[in-house]
Coordinates of C-alpha atoms in Angstrom, one line a residue:
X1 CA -15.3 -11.5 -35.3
X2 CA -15.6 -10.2 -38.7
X3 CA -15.8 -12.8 -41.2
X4 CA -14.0 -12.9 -45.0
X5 CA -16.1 -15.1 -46.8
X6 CA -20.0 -14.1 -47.6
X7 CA -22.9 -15.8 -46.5
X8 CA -25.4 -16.7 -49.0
X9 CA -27.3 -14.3 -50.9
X10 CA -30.1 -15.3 -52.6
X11 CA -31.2 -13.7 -56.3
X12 CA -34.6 -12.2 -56.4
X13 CA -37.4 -14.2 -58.4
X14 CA -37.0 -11.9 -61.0
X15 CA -33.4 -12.5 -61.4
X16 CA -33.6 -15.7 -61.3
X17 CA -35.9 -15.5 -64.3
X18 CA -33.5 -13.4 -66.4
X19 CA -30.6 -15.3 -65.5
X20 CA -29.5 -15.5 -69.4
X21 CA -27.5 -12.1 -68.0
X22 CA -24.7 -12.1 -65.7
X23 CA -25.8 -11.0 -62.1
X24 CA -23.5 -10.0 -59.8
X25 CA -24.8 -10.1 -56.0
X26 CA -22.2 -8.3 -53.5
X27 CA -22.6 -8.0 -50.1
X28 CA -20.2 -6.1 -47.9
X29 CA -19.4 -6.6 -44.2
X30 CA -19.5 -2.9 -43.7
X31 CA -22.2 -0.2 -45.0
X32 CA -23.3 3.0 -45.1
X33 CA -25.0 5.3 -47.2
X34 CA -22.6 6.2 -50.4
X35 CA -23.2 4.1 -53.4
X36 CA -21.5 0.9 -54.8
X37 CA -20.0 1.1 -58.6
X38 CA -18.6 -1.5 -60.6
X39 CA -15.4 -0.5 -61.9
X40 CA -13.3 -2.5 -64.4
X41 CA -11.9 -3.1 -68.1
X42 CA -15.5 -2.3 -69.4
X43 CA -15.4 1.2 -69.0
X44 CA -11.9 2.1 -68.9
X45 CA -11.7 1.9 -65.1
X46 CA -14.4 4.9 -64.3
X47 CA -15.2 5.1 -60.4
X48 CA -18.7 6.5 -60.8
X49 CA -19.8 5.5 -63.7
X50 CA -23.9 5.8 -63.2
X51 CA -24.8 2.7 -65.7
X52 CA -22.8 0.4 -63.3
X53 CA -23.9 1.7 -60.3
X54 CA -25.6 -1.4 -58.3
X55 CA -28.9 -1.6 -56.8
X56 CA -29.2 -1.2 -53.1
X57 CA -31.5 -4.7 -52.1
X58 CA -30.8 -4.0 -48.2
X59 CA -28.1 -2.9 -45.9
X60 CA -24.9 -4.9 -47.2
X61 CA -26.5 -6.2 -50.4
X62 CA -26.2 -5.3 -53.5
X63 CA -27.0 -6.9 -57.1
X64 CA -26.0 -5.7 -60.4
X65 CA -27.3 -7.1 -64.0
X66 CA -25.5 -6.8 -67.1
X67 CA -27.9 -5.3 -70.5
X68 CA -28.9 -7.6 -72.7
X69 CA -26.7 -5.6 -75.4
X70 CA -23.7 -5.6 -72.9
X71 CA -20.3 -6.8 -74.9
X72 CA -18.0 -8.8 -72.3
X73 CA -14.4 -9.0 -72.7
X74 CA -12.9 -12.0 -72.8
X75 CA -12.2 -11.8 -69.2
X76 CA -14.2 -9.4 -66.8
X77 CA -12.0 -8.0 -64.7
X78 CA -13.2 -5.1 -62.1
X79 CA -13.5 -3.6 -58.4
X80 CA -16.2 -1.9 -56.7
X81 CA -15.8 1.7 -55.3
X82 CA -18.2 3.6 -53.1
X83 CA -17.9 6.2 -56.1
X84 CA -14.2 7.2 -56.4
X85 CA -11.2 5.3 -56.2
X86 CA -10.6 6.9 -52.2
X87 CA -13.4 5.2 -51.4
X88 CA -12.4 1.4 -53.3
X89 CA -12.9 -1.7 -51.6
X90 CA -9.8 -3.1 -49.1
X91 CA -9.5 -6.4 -47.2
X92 CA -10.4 -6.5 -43.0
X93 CA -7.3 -5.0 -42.4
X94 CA -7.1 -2.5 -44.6
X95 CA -5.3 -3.2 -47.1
X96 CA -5.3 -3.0 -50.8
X97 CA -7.6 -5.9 -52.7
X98 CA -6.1 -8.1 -56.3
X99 CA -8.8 -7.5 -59.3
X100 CA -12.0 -9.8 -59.2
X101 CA -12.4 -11.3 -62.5
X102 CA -15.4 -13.0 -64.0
X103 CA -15.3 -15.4 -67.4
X104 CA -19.0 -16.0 -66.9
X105 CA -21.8 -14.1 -69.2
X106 CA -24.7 -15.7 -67.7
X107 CA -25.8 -16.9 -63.8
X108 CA -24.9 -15.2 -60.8
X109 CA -21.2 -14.4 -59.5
X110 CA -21.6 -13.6 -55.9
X111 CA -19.0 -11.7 -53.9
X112 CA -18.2 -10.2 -50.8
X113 CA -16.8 -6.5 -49.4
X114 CA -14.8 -6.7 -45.9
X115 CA -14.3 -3.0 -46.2
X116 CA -14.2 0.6 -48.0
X117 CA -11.9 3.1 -48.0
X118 CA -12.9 6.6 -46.8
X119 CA -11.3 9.8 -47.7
X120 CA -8.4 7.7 -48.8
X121 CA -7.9 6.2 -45.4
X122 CA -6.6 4.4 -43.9
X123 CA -2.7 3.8 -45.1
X124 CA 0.3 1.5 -44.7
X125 CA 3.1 3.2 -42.2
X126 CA 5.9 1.9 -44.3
X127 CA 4.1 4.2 -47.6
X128 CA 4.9 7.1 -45.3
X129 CA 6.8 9.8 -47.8
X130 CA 10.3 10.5 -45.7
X131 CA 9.5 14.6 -44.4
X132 CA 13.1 16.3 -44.8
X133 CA 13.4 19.9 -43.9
X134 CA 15.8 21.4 -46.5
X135 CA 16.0 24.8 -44.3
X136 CA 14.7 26.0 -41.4
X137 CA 15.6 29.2 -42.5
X138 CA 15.2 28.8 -46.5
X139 CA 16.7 32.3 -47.9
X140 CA 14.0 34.4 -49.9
X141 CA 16.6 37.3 -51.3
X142 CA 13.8 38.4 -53.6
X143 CA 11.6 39.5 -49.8
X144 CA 14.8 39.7 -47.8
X145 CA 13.0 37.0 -45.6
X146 CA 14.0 33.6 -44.2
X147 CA 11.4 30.4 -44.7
X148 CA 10.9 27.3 -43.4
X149 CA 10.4 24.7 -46.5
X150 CA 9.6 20.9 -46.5
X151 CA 10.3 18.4 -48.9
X152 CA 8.3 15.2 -48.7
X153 CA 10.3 11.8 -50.7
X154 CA 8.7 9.2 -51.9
X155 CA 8.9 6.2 -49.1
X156 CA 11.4 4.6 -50.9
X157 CA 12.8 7.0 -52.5
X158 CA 16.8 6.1 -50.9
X159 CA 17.1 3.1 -51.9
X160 CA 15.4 3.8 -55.6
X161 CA 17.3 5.6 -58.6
X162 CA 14.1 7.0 -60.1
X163 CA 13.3 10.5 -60.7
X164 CA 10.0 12.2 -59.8
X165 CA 7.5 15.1 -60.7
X166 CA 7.0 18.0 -58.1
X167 CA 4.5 19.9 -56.8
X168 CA 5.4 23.1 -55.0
X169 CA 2.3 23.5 -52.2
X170 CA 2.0 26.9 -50.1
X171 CA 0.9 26.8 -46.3
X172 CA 3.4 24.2 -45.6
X173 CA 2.1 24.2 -41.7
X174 CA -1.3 22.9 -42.8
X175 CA -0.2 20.1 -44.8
X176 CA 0.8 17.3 -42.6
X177 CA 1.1 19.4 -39.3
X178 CA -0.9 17.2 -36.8
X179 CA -1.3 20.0 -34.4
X180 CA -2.0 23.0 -36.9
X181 CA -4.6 24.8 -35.5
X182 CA -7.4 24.4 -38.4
X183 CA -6.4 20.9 -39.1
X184 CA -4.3 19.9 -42.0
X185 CA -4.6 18.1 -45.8
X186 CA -2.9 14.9 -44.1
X187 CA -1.2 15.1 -47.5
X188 CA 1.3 12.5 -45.8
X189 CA -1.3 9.6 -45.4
X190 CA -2.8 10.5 -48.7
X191 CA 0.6 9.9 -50.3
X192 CA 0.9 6.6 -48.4
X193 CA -2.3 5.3 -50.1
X194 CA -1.8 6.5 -53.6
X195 CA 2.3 4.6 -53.5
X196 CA 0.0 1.4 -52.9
X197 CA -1.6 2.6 -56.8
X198 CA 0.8 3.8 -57.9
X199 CA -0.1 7.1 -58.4
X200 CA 1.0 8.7 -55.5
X201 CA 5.2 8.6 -56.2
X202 CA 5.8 12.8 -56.2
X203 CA 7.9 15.2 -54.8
X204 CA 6.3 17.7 -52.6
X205 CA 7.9 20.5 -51.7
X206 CA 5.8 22.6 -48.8
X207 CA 6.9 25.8 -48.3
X208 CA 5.4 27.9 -44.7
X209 CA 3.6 31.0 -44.7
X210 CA 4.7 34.2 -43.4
X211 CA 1.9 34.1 -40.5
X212 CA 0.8 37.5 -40.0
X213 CA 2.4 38.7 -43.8
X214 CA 0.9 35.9 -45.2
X215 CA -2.0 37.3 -46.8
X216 CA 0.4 40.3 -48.1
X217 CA 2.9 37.5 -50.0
X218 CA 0.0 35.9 -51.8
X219 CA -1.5 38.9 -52.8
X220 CA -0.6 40.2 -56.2
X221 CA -0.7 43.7 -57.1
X222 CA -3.0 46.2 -55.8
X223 CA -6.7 44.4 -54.8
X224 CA -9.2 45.2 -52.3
X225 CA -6.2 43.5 -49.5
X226 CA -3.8 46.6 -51.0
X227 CA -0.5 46.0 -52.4
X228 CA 0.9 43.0 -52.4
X229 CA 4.2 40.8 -52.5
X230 CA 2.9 38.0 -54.3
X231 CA 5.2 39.1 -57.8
X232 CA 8.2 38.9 -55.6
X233 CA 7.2 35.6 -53.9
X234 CA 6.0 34.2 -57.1
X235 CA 10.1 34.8 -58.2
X236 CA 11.2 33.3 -55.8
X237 CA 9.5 30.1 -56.2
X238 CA 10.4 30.4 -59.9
X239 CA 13.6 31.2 -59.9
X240 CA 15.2 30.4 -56.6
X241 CA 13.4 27.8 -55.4
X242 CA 12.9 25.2 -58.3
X243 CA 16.3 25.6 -59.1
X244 CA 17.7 24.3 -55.6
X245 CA 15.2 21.8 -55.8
X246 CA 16.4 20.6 -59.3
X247 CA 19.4 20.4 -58.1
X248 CA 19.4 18.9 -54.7
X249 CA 17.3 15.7 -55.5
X250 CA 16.1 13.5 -58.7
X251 CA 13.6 15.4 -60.2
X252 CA 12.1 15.6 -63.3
X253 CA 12.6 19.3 -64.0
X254 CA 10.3 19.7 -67.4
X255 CA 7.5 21.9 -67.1
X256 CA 5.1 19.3 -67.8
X257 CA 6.6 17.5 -64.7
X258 CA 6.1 20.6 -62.0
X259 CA 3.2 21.7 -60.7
X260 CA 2.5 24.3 -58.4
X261 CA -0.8 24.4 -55.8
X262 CA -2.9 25.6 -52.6
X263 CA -5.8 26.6 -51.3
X264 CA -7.7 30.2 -50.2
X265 CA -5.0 32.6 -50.9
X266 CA -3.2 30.0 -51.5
X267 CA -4.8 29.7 -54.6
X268 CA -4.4 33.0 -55.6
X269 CA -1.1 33.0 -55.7
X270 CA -1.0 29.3 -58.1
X271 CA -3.4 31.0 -60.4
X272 CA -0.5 33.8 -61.2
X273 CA 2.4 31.9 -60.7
X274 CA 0.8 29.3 -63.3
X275 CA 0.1 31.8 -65.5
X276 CA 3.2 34.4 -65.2
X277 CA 5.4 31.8 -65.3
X278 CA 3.7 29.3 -67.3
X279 CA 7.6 28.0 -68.8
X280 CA 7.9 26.7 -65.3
X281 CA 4.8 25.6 -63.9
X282 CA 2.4 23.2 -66.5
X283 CA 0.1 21.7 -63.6
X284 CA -1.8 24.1 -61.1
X285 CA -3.9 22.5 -58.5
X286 CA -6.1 25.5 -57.6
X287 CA -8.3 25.1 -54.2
X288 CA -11.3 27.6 -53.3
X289 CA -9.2 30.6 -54.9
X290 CA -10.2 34.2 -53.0
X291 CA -10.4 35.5 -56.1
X292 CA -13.0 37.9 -54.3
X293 CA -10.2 39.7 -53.6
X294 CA -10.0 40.5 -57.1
X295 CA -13.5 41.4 -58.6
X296 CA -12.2 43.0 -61.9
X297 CA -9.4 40.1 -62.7
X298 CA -8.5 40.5 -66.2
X299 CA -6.2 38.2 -68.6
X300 CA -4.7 40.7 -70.6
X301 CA -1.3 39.7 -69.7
X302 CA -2.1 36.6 -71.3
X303 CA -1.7 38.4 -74.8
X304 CA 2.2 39.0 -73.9
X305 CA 2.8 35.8 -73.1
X306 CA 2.5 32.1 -75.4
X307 CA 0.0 30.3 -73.2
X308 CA 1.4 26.5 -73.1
X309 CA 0.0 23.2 -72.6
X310 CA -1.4 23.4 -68.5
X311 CA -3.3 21.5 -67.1
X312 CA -5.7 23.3 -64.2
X313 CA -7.5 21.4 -61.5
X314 CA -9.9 24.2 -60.0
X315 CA -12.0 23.0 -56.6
X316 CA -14.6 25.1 -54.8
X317 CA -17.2 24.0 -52.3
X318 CA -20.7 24.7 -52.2
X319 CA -20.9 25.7 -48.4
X320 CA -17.6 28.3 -48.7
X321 CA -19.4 31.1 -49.1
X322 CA -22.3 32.7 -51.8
X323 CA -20.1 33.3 -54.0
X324 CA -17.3 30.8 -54.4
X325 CA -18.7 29.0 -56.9
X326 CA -20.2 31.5 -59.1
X327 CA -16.3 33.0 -58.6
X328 CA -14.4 29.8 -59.7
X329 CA -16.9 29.3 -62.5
X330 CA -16.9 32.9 -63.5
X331 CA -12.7 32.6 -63.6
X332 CA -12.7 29.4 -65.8
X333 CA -15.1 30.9 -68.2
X334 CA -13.1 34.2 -68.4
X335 CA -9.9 32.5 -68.8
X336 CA -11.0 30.2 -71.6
X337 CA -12.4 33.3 -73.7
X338 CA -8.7 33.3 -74.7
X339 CA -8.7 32.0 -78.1
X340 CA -4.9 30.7 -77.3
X341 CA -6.2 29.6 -73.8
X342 CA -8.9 27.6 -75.7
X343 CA -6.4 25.4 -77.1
X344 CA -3.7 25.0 -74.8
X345 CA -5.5 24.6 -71.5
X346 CA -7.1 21.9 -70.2
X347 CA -9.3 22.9 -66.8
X348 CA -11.1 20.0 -64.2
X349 CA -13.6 21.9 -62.4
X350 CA -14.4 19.9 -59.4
X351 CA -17.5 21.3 -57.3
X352 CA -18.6 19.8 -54.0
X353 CA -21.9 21.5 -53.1
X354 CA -20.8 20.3 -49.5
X355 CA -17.9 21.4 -49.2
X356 CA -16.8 24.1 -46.9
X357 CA -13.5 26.7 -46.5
X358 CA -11.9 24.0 -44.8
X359 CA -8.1 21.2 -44.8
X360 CA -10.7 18.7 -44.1
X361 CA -12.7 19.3 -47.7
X362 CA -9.0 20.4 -49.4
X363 CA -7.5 17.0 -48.0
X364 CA -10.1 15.2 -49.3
X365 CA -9.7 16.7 -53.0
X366 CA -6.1 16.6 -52.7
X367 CA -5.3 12.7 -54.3
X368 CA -8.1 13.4 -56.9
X369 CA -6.4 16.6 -57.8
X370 CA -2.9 14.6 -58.1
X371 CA -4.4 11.6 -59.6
X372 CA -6.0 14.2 -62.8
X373 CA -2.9 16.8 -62.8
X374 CA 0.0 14.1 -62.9
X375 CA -1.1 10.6 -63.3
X376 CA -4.2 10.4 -65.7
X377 CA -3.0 9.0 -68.6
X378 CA -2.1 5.7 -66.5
X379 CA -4.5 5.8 -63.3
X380 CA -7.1 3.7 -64.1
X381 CA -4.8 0.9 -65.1
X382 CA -2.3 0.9 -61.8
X383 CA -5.5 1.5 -59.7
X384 CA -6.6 -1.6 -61.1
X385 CA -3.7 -3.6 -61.2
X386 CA -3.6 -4.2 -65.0
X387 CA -0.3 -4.9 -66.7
X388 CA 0.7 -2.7 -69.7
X389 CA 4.0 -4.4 -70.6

């Protein structure tokens, strides 16, 4: 059996001889190759922060010693991530950990790691949003289709009188689908995790693809795929959907409260709905874009319209293809030649040289993505537990 409490770890003759600095010596019941970072009220709560990253002594142990010109706070107070806060330490049982705090500045605070997260994993059952299908045949008068549309609720979201930001995702079956054929975001579980930070309390509302018209309704205008529907589609997310979501549960309908997202084609399709509709849509979560499909994409409509404050989270992987990632950084760059884009929008590019075309690489991006887009201002002080009152 595992055990909670750490065996002795012994400081290195060196440290012994410097012990004037604070040393902190972790080691963790369960190890692999990924980095340890301290994380704390030091520096603002950044998961992988390079100057606090620890030194590897073996397997399981790690030591870490503060600068001579280090200023500690009052009270240290931190955690230690494997470089990101879906990869923070939990207990044995997987379950989110209190602060450590330290009001030492000299000796050695020893500590001890159970567990990491991974990928966000794992989660707490009773976080589980409640899935409700709104329609199994949602009227789309502006395709003369019928869709089926999800709307995932915050867990506790019945017995609470709050009201939450939404993000409208595309490709509804590969979301939370357990036997979608190319696996699926497990955007569920994430959302079970992120509750326990408090970062994760959203309204999602997963619309499905048109399966074999798919590519055709999230395709807009006339690109090497032909003409598409996407204009039509992109209405009806605008201006028949968000309106019966409005009005069927507590949302918060501001622009600066909806966002709208997906991946492949998927992404397209955010990319123009974000931008032709910007009055509607202020947060775009924008995953390996095909934007191949469109080789010559220009911005002019950009000079019609006001641009407004949006913020655009923009993902590509390394391993997609040759040219995903010159595309996506080619597209940011283009976009932010706009004098008026310049000032009004503010884009995370988030490359993974790793990462393939993939829900497993998507998933794992997905609470980052809601974490920056939604939560930012505030996530490093829930994720930490730290009072604000």
């Amino acid at each position: 059996m595992q055990s909670d409490s750490p065996q002795s770890i012994q400081a290195t003759p060196d440290d012994m001889e410097t012990s004037d600095r604070l040393i902190i010596l972790l080691q963790t019941g369960e190890d692999d190759h990924r980095p340890v970072y301290l994380s704390g009220n030091f520096n603002n709560w950044q998961t992988q922060d390079r100057r606090y990253m620890m030194k590897r002594l073996e397997t399981g142990e790690y030591s870490y010693q503060f600068s001579p010109d280090f200023i500690f706070p009052e009270e240290l107070i931190y955690k230690f991530t494997k470089g990101d806060w879906s990869e923070v330490e939990i207990d044995r049982y997987g379950n989110k950990t209190p602060n450590r705090s330290c009001r030492k500045t000299t000796g050695i605070q020893q500590e001890f790691v159970p567990r990491w997260r991974k990928n966000w994993l794992p989660y707490r059952p009773s976080q589980l949003p409640r899935v409700h299908l709104i329609s199994d045949g949602f009227e789309i008068p502006q395709l003369k289709k019928k869709r089926k549309v999800w709307a995932l609720l915050p867990h506790d979201y019945d017995t609470s009188e709050e009201h939450y930001p939404v993000l409208y995702l595309q490709d509804a079956q590969n979301l939370f689908n357990e036997n979608s054929p190319y696996g699926n975001w497990q955007i569920d579980k994430k959302l079970a995790v992120m509750s326990d930070y408090g970062i994760g309390k959203i309204i999602v509302i997963a619309v499905e693809h048109a399966e074999k018209e798919r590519v055709i309704e999230y395709n807009v205008g006339k690109t090497l795929l032909g003409e598409g529907q996407g204009k039509k589609y992109m209405r009806f997310l605008a201006d028949t959907l968000k309106p019966f979501v409005d009005k069927s549960f507590r949302t918060k309908p501001e622009r600066e409260f909806t966002g709208i997202g997906g991946s492949s084609m998927g992404g397209l399709i955010t990319i123009f709905s974000g931008l032709m509709y910007p009055e509607v849509f202020g947060k775009l979560m924008v995953f390996s874009p095909s934007l191949w499909v469109i080789p010559k994409l220009k911005f002019s409509f950009l000079d019609v319209f006001e641009p407004m404050e949006t913020k655009i989270y923009l993902y590509a992987g390394g391993d997609e293809s040759e040219t995903m990632v010159k595309h996506v950084k080619k597209f940011r760059k283009k976009l932010l030649k706009h004098e008026a884009a310049q000032a009004n929008m503010n884009i995370q590019l988030s490359i993974n040289m790793e990462g393939k075309h993939s829900e497993t690489y998507w998933s794992d991006e997905f609470p980052k993505a809601v974490e920056w887009l939604f939560f930012a201002d505030r996530a490093g002080d829930e994720l930490g537990d730290l009072e604000e009152e």
